[in-house]
Tab-separated table of C-alpha atoms and ligand atoms in Angstrom:
chain	number	residue	atom	x	y	z
A	16	UNK	CA	-74.541	34.327	-11.586
A	17	UNK	CA	-74.722	30.830	-13.020
A	18	UNK	CA	-73.729	27.866	-10.903
A	19	UNK	CA	-71.681	26.837	-13.902
A	20	UNK	CA	-69.497	29.682	-14.147
A	21	UNK	CA	-68.817	29.610	-10.302
A	22	UNK	CA	-67.846	26.154	-10.884
A	23	UNK	CA	-65.593	26.920	-13.657
A	24	UNK	CA	-63.717	29.383	-11.850
A	25	UNK	CA	-63.137	26.789	-8.920
A	26	UNK	CA	-61.789	24.228	-11.323
A	27	UNK	CA	-59.308	27.062	-12.603
A	28	UNK	CA	-58.088	27.930	-9.289
A	29	UNK	CA	-57.541	24.140	-8.134
A	30	UNK	CA	-55.765	23.402	-11.343
A	31	UNK	CA	-53.394	26.479	-11.072
A	32	UNK	CA	-52.857	25.833	-7.536
A	33	UNK	CA	-51.568	22.332	-8.207
A	34	UNK	CA	-49.135	23.665	-10.695
A	35	UNK	CA	-47.956	26.058	-8.961
A	36	UNK	CA	-47.205	24.447	-5.823
A	37	UNK	CA	-45.368	21.238	-7.869
A	38	UNK	CA	-43.224	23.491	-9.746
A	39	UNK	CA	-42.347	25.821	-6.597
A	40	UNK	CA	-38.300	25.160	-6.698
A	41	UNK	CA	-37.675	25.886	-2.857
A	42	UNK	CA	-39.684	26.664	0.011
A	43	UNK	CA	-39.603	30.445	-0.632
A	44	UNK	CA	-41.551	29.673	-3.949
A	45	UNK	CA	-43.723	27.239	-2.301
A	46	UNK	CA	-44.665	30.266	0.313
A	47	UNK	CA	-45.111	32.944	-2.356
A	48	UNK	CA	-47.644	30.148	-4.430
A	49	UNK	CA	-49.408	29.755	-1.004
A	50	UNK	CA	-49.894	33.453	-0.517
A	51	UNK	CA	-51.247	33.748	-4.023
A	52	UNK	CA	-53.692	30.945	-3.730
A	53	UNK	CA	-54.543	30.685	-0.011
A	54	UNK	CA	-53.801	33.897	1.243
A	55	UNK	CA	-56.468	35.079	3.503
A	56	UNK	CA	-56.970	38.428	2.077
A	57	UNK	CA	-56.101	38.690	-1.468
A	58	UNK	CA	-55.585	35.099	-2.430
A	59	UNK	CA	-57.499	33.848	-5.298
A	60	UNK	CA	-59.574	31.137	-3.612
A	61	UNK	CA	-60.650	33.818	-1.493
A	62	UNK	CA	-61.739	36.032	-4.251
A	63	UNK	CA	-63.436	33.258	-5.698
A	64	UNK	CA	-65.418	32.859	-2.433
A	65	UNK	CA	-66.474	36.164	-2.366
A	66	UNK	CA	-68.340	35.737	-6.047
A	67	UNK	CA	-70.440	33.225	-4.229
A	68	UNK	CA	-72.822	35.890	-3.103
A	69	UNK	CA	-73.767	36.368	-6.937
A	70	UNK	CA	-74.753	32.552	-7.181
A	71	UNK	CA	-78.387	32.232	-7.644
A	72	UNK	CA	-79.924	31.481	-4.096
A	73	UNK	CA	-81.296	27.942	-4.883
A	74	UNK	CA	-77.678	27.244	-6.018
A	75	UNK	CA	-75.919	28.436	-2.989
A	76	UNK	CA	-75.689	24.958	-1.271
A	77	UNK	CA	-74.146	23.344	-3.944
A	78	UNK	CA	-71.798	26.154	-4.616
A	79	UNK	CA	-70.772	26.045	-1.017
A	80	UNK	CA	-70.331	22.316	-1.161
A	81	UNK	CA	-68.237	22.750	-4.172
A	82	UNK	CA	-66.061	25.407	-2.658
A	83	UNK	CA	-65.240	23.601	0.526
A	84	UNK	CA	-64.088	20.396	-1.503
A	85	UNK	CA	-62.002	23.041	-3.851
A	86	UNK	CA	-60.313	24.491	-0.428
A	87	UNK	CA	-59.550	21.230	0.610
A	88	UNK	CA	-57.980	19.913	-2.445
A	89	UNK	CA	-55.588	23.075	-2.716
A	90	UNK	CA	-54.842	22.481	1.046
A	91	UNK	CA	-53.997	19.299	0.568
A	92	UNK	CA	-51.722	19.940	-2.464
A	93	UNK	CA	-50.192	22.593	-0.536
A	94	UNK	CA	-49.470	20.115	2.278
A	95	UNK	CA	-47.981	17.429	0.086
A	96	UNK	CA	-45.817	20.057	-1.776
A	97	UNK	CA	-44.381	21.457	1.561
A	98	UNK	CA	-43.345	17.744	2.448
A	99	UNK	CA	-41.712	17.087	-0.647
A	100	UNK	CA	-39.692	20.222	-0.154
A	101	UNK	CA	-38.733	19.205	3.296
A	102	UNK	CA	-37.586	16.003	2.476
A	103	UNK	CA	-35.607	17.426	-0.328
A	104	UNK	CA	-33.483	19.906	2.017
A	105	UNK	CA	-32.763	16.998	4.296
A	106	UNK	CA	-31.300	14.953	1.376
A	107	UNK	CA	-33.598	12.016	1.647
A	108	UNK	CA	-34.889	12.333	-1.904
A	109	UNK	CA	-32.296	10.018	-2.608
A	110	UNK	CA	-33.857	7.103	-1.726
A	111	UNK	CA	-36.863	8.290	-4.080
A	112	UNK	CA	-34.220	8.222	-6.593
A	113	UNK	CA	-32.616	4.956	-6.035
A	114	UNK	CA	-32.240	3.342	-9.567
A	115	UNK	CA	-31.907	-0.815	-9.210
A	116	UNK	CA	-30.888	-1.174	-12.666
A	117	UNK	CA	-27.422	1.033	-12.349
A	118	UNK	CA	-24.215	-0.883	-11.880
A	119	UNK	CA	-23.122	-0.845	-8.456
A	120	UNK	CA	-20.206	1.023	-6.761
A	121	UNK	CA	-17.172	-1.591	-7.007
A	122	UNK	CA	-14.552	-1.666	-4.529
A	123	UNK	CA	-10.820	-1.581	-5.331
A	124	UNK	CA	-8.762	-4.087	-4.496
A	125	UNK	CA	-5.485	-3.191	-3.075
A	126	UNK	CA	-2.249	-4.950	-4.855
A	127	UNK	CA	0.752	-6.810	-3.315
A	128	UNK	CA	3.613	-4.001	-2.412
A	129	UNK	CA	6.292	-4.412	-5.350
A	130	UNK	CA	8.903	-5.406	-2.927
A	131	UNK	CA	7.112	-8.295	-1.454
A	132	UNK	CA	6.434	-9.529	-5.005
A	133	UNK	CA	9.912	-9.462	-5.616
A	134	UNK	CA	10.604	-11.380	-2.350
A	135	UNK	CA	8.002	-13.987	-3.331
A	136	UNK	CA	9.702	-14.419	-6.738
A	137	UNK	CA	13.157	-14.518	-5.436
A	138	UNK	CA	11.802	-17.396	-2.823
A	139	UNK	CA	10.245	-19.192	-5.765
A	140	UNK	CA	13.215	-19.081	-7.973
A	141	UNK	CA	15.783	-20.178	-5.157
A	142	UNK	CA	13.313	-22.528	-3.974
A	143	UNK	CA	13.580	-24.386	-7.332
A	144	UNK	CA	17.244	-24.459	-6.993
A	145	UNK	CA	16.683	-26.541	-3.602
A	146	UNK	CA	17.253	-23.808	-1.350
A	147	UNK	CA	14.918	-23.550	1.619
A	148	UNK	CA	14.032	-20.238	3.357
A	149	UNK	CA	14.752	-19.009	6.751
A	150	UNK	CA	14.012	-16.159	8.801
A	151	UNK	CA	16.441	-14.193	11.380
A	152	UNK	CA	15.521	-11.752	13.959
A	153	UNK	CA	15.623	-8.069	12.870
A	154	UNK	CA	17.234	-7.047	16.288
A	155	UNK	CA	20.615	-8.561	16.668
A	156	UNK	CA	23.678	-8.695	19.236
A	157	UNK	CA	26.837	-8.121	17.792
A	158	UNK	CA	28.131	-11.388	17.957
A	159	UNK	CA	25.667	-12.402	15.104
A	160	UNK	CA	25.966	-8.881	13.399
A	161	UNK	CA	29.711	-8.690	13.374
A	162	UNK	CA	32.128	-11.055	15.618
A	163	UNK	CA	31.282	-14.472	14.214
A	164	UNK	CA	31.278	-13.103	10.747
A	165	UNK	CA	34.774	-12.279	11.363
A	166	UNK	CA	34.228	-8.565	11.554
A	167	UNK	CA	36.904	-7.145	14.093
A	168	UNK	CA	36.183	-4.712	17.163
A	169	UNK	CA	37.994	-1.929	15.081
A	170	UNK	CA	36.228	-2.731	11.687
A	171	UNK	CA	34.697	0.760	10.475
A	172	UNK	CA	31.198	-1.314	9.823
A	173	UNK	CA	30.651	-1.482	13.615
A	174	UNK	CA	31.016	2.557	13.974
A	175	UNK	CA	27.851	3.879	15.850
A	176	UNK	CA	27.582	6.252	13.115
A	177	UNK	CA	27.047	3.326	10.509
A	178	UNK	CA	24.689	1.226	12.805
A	179	UNK	CA	21.226	1.632	14.632
A	180	UNK	CA	22.550	0.715	18.112
A	181	UNK	CA	20.040	0.267	20.742
A	182	UNK	CA	20.118	2.471	24.172
A	183	UNK	CA	18.885	-0.281	26.041
A	184	UNK	CA	19.094	-0.279	30.154
A	185	UNK	CA	21.866	-2.252	30.085
A	186	UNK	CA	23.910	-0.805	27.325
A	187	UNK	CA	23.238	2.461	28.979
A	188	UNK	CA	25.038	1.759	32.064
A	189	UNK	CA	27.901	0.517	30.465
A	190	UNK	CA	30.576	2.938	28.443
A	191	UNK	CA	31.009	0.233	25.655
A	192	UNK	CA	27.582	-0.959	24.929
A	193	UNK	CA	28.646	-4.532	26.006
A	194	UNK	CA	24.906	-5.781	25.123
A	195	UNK	CA	25.539	-4.486	21.738
A	196	UNK	CA	21.857	-4.623	20.632
A	197	UNK	CA	21.162	-3.099	17.407
A	198	UNK	CA	19.169	-3.475	14.133
A	199	UNK	CA	20.895	-5.672	11.729
A	200	UNK	CA	23.077	-4.024	9.044
A	201	UNK	CA	22.835	-6.888	7.170
A	202	UNK	CA	20.948	-10.467	6.724
A	203	UNK	CA	24.624	-12.319	6.943
A	204	UNK	CA	23.426	-12.750	10.340
A	205	UNK	CA	21.005	-15.334	9.416
A	206	UNK	CA	24.052	-17.578	8.204
A	207	UNK	CA	25.359	-17.616	11.504
A	208	UNK	CA	22.127	-18.291	13.267
A	209	UNK	CA	21.533	-21.219	10.925
A	210	UNK	CA	25.009	-22.993	11.074
A	211	UNK	CA	24.992	-22.696	14.935
A	212	UNK	CA	21.756	-24.712	14.871
A	213	UNK	CA	22.366	-27.053	12.360
A	214	UNK	CA	24.849	-29.511	10.924
A	215	UNK	CA	25.874	-29.421	7.349
A	216	UNK	CA	24.836	-29.505	4.186
A	217	UNK	CA	23.310	-26.395	4.229
A	218	UNK	CA	21.081	-24.772	1.629
A	219	UNK	CA	19.194	-21.854	2.711
A	220	UNK	CA	18.387	-18.221	1.658
A	221	UNK	CA	17.061	-15.812	4.072
A	222	UNK	CA	15.320	-12.576	2.989
A	223	UNK	CA	14.390	-9.463	5.167
A	224	UNK	CA	15.000	-5.992	6.102
A	225	UNK	CA	18.218	-4.583	7.014
A	226	UNK	CA	18.934	-0.866	8.604
A	227	UNK	CA	21.467	1.652	8.060
A	228	UNK	CA	21.826	5.055	9.017
A	229	UNK	CA	21.656	6.490	5.799
A	230	UNK	CA	20.347	9.874	4.414
A	231	UNK	CA	17.459	8.766	1.967
A	232	UNK	CA	18.263	9.502	-1.707
A	233	UNK	CA	17.263	7.841	-5.091
A	234	UNK	CA	19.694	4.980	-4.116
A	235	UNK	CA	19.728	4.895	-0.407
A	236	UNK	CA	17.057	4.404	2.370
A	237	UNK	CA	17.913	3.934	5.865
A	238	UNK	CA	16.009	0.583	5.996
A	239	UNK	CA	16.118	-1.860	3.019
A	240	UNK	CA	15.809	-5.684	1.981
A	241	UNK	CA	18.812	-8.176	1.304
A	242	UNK	CA	18.231	-11.697	0.218
A	243	UNK	CA	21.473	-13.822	1.807
A	244	UNK	CA	22.245	-16.967	0.518
A	245	UNK	CA	24.426	-19.571	2.316
A	246	UNK	CA	25.581	-23.427	0.581
A	247	UNK	CA	27.391	-25.480	2.755
A	248	UNK	CA	28.699	-29.108	1.967
A	249	UNK	CA	31.928	-31.074	1.248
A	250	UNK	CA	32.818	-29.881	-1.860
A	251	UNK	CA	31.511	-26.587	-2.497
A	252	UNK	CA	33.342	-24.138	-4.959
A	253	UNK	CA	33.098	-20.888	-6.686
A	254	UNK	CA	32.113	-22.658	-9.861
A	255	UNK	CA	29.069	-23.491	-7.742
A	256	UNK	CA	28.403	-19.852	-6.606
A	257	UNK	CA	28.510	-18.608	-9.917
A	258	UNK	CA	26.439	-21.317	-11.502
A	259	UNK	CA	23.885	-20.733	-8.887
A	260	UNK	CA	24.203	-16.651	-9.357
A	261	UNK	CA	23.737	-17.348	-13.111
A	262	UNK	CA	20.639	-19.628	-12.880
A	263	UNK	CA	19.349	-16.972	-10.287
A	264	UNK	CA	19.807	-13.819	-12.623
A	265	UNK	CA	18.730	-15.757	-15.715
A	266	UNK	CA	15.127	-16.636	-13.798
A	267	UNK	CA	14.804	-13.171	-12.397
A	268	UNK	CA	15.510	-11.299	-15.340
A	269	UNK	CA	14.010	-13.358	-18.016
A	270	UNK	CA	17.100	-13.792	-20.330
A	271	UNK	CA	20.261	-15.848	-20.945
A	272	UNK	CA	22.531	-13.590	-18.291
A	273	UNK	CA	26.340	-13.419	-18.141
A	274	UNK	CA	27.684	-13.309	-14.735
A	275	UNK	CA	31.279	-11.709	-13.869
A	276	UNK	CA	33.061	-11.485	-10.764
A	277	UNK	CA	35.509	-8.596	-9.289
A	278	UNK	CA	37.564	-9.313	-7.009
A	279	UNK	CA	36.381	-7.690	-3.765
A	280	UNK	CA	36.784	-7.778	0.334
A	281	UNK	CA	34.131	-8.641	2.997
A	282	UNK	CA	35.439	-10.020	6.402
A	283	UNK	CA	33.317	-12.921	5.882
A	284	UNK	CA	34.418	-14.429	2.917
A	285	UNK	CA	37.625	-15.322	1.005
A	286	UNK	CA	38.341	-14.926	-1.632
A	287	UNK	CA	35.324	-12.548	-2.068
A	288	UNK	CA	33.672	-10.804	-5.020
A	289	UNK	CA	31.489	-8.394	-6.508
A	290	UNK	CA	28.970	-9.931	-8.544
A	291	UNK	CA	27.968	-8.265	-11.730
A	292	UNK	CA	25.343	-9.468	-14.447
A	293	UNK	CA	25.139	-8.531	-17.880
A	294	UNK	CA	21.591	-7.168	-18.950
A	295	UNK	CA	20.587	-4.629	-21.624
A	296	UNK	CA	23.923	-4.104	-23.177
A	297	UNK	CA	25.531	-3.196	-19.393
A	298	UNK	CA	27.109	-4.642	-16.629
A	299	UNK	CA	25.032	-4.114	-13.513
A	300	UNK	CA	26.499	-4.718	-9.940
A	301	UNK	CA	24.353	-7.389	-8.329
A	302	UNK	CA	25.839	-7.653	-4.922
A	303	UNK	CA	28.584	-9.351	-2.724
A	304	UNK	CA	29.667	-12.801	-2.671
A	305	UNK	CA	32.620	-15.363	-1.826
A	306	UNK	CA	33.779	-18.347	-0.092
A	307	UNK	CA	32.785	-18.672	3.519
A	308	UNK	CA	35.928	-17.978	5.063
A	309	UNK	CA	37.334	-20.515	7.556
A	310	UNK	CA	37.190	-18.180	10.649
A	311	UNK	CA	33.351	-17.983	10.385
A	312	UNK	CA	32.908	-21.868	9.948
A	313	UNK	CA	35.264	-21.947	13.143
A	314	UNK	CA	33.175	-19.659	14.993
A	315	UNK	CA	29.983	-21.800	14.283
A	316	UNK	CA	31.535	-24.902	15.417
A	317	UNK	CA	32.523	-26.303	11.852
A	318	UNK	CA	35.563	-27.950	10.584
A	319	UNK	CA	37.009	-25.887	7.810
A	320	UNK	CA	39.077	-28.869	6.523
A	321	UNK	CA	35.698	-31.183	6.205
A	322	UNK	CA	33.371	-28.462	4.735
A	323	UNK	CA	33.196	-25.270	2.423
A	324	UNK	CA	30.609	-23.128	1.358
A	325	UNK	CA	29.765	-19.861	-0.380
A	326	UNK	CA	27.724	-17.169	0.382
A	327	UNK	CA	26.340	-14.067	-1.122
A	328	UNK	CA	24.041	-11.096	-0.320
A	329	UNK	CA	22.320	-8.904	-2.709
A	330	UNK	CA	19.787	-6.071	-2.545
A	331	UNK	CA	16.163	-6.706	-3.232
A	332	UNK	CA	15.146	-2.985	-3.983
A	333	UNK	CA	17.899	-2.752	-6.500
A	334	UNK	CA	16.894	-5.910	-8.026
A	335	UNK	CA	13.276	-4.805	-8.276
A	336	UNK	CA	14.266	-1.324	-9.839
A	337	UNK	CA	16.361	-2.910	-12.358
A	338	UNK	CA	13.365	-4.902	-13.632
A	339	UNK	CA	11.020	-2.816	-13.310
A	340	UNK	CA	12.655	0.737	-14.514
A	341	UNK	CA	12.052	2.210	-11.047
A	342	UNK	CA	15.079	5.119	-10.708
A	343	UNK	CA	14.013	6.399	-7.054
A	344	UNK	CA	13.978	4.029	-4.154
A	345	UNK	CA	11.948	6.411	-2.026
A	346	UNK	CA	8.816	5.895	-4.231
A	347	UNK	CA	8.395	2.167	-2.674
A	348	UNK	CA	7.849	3.518	0.982
A	349	UNK	CA	5.551	6.881	0.064
A	350	UNK	CA	2.768	4.732	-0.100
A	351	UNK	CA	1.343	6.634	-2.809
A	352	UNK	CA	-1.260	3.825	-4.358
A	353	UNK	CA	-1.068	5.659	-7.715
A	354	UNK	CA	2.662	4.311	-7.798
A	355	UNK	CA	2.099	1.116	-6.057
A	356	UNK	CA	-0.975	-0.024	-8.242
A	357	UNK	CA	1.379	-0.211	-11.205
A	358	UNK	CA	2.810	-3.467	-10.159
B	10	LIG	N1	26.373	-8.430	3.880
B	10	LIG	C1	27.109	-7.660	2.867
B	10	LIG	C2	26.576	-6.426	2.839
B	10	LIG	O1	25.539	-5.925	3.357
B	10	LIG	C3	26.585	-8.638	1.471
B	10	LIG	C4	27.536	-9.690	1.350
B	10	LIG	C5	28.667	-9.754	0.940
B	10	LIG	C6	26.742	-11.121	2.096
B	10	LIG	C7	29.202	-10.966	0.446
B	10	LIG	C8	27.323	-12.339	1.733
B	10	LIG	C9	28.840	-12.079	1.044
B	10	LIG	O2	26.875	-13.444	2.014
B	10	LIG	O3	29.321	-13.579	0.846
B	10	LIG	O4	27.015	-5.461	2.310
């Protein structure tokens, strides 16, 4: 056998082996290819080696050398393929496929909760009307939540079933919960806290959470938000109240909104009204309001002969729901970002 023929066979084997190794899809396929080419008994390299005996005597050294080189190349190709296959099964070929020209993964920024957005907007509107913002505690005593607001002991609003009274160590020892701590049921508490500390004139709003043991449904939730307003001065009248509420509704709803008052009753205002606003061709209840009851002014040490004032209390969720067409208050508190991200 001529040396040329032998070398041609070596070339053929090395080319076929390299192709087979790089085509092998997984380690099983690679092992099959290894046996085909490098198999000790029936491998293709082995059968070429067996033909070396037919090569002319003088050509034998060259043939042996070429054979060893070829064997080295095929073994190296196999090892490289084996490493690639091990790498891909442990997942780090990803780094080989990194494409710096692709756009990066963008982070999604959260949005401000619709109720917080509403609160900020209401503060802004009332701030422009000269009302400053004050905060009050969510855990209250019954002086601020009831007594000073002219709500008598036997009033149904004080019923334990209507409030979240707190079982403090002191209250547990006494039969009638004389400490009377509770989660505030209304933001009117802040009227008392402000007047106790400040001399008139007063022009404040307070926004925050209130709590009532209501079963959650489309319009009720055991926790919700109110905006409370209070204005005290020497000559405040119901006309001022109406103007402020009308400007407020007009600014928030973005139209020239009419206001109407219906007679009502609240222990802490006299007279008391329910305020409605006219929007989208219907009257919509806004909240409660009235002229601060003289008993309340006296409870905080003001002279009802010298000062008068108005107060109002509105539901924040209700305003937000109207404006955005939300029909179920529970949506605000499910924390489903698909809902919240719309605002
Ligand atoms: N606190 C009342 C409530 O929660 C709302 C309210 C009515 C507040 C009349 C007021 C007011 O300041 O004057 O139902």
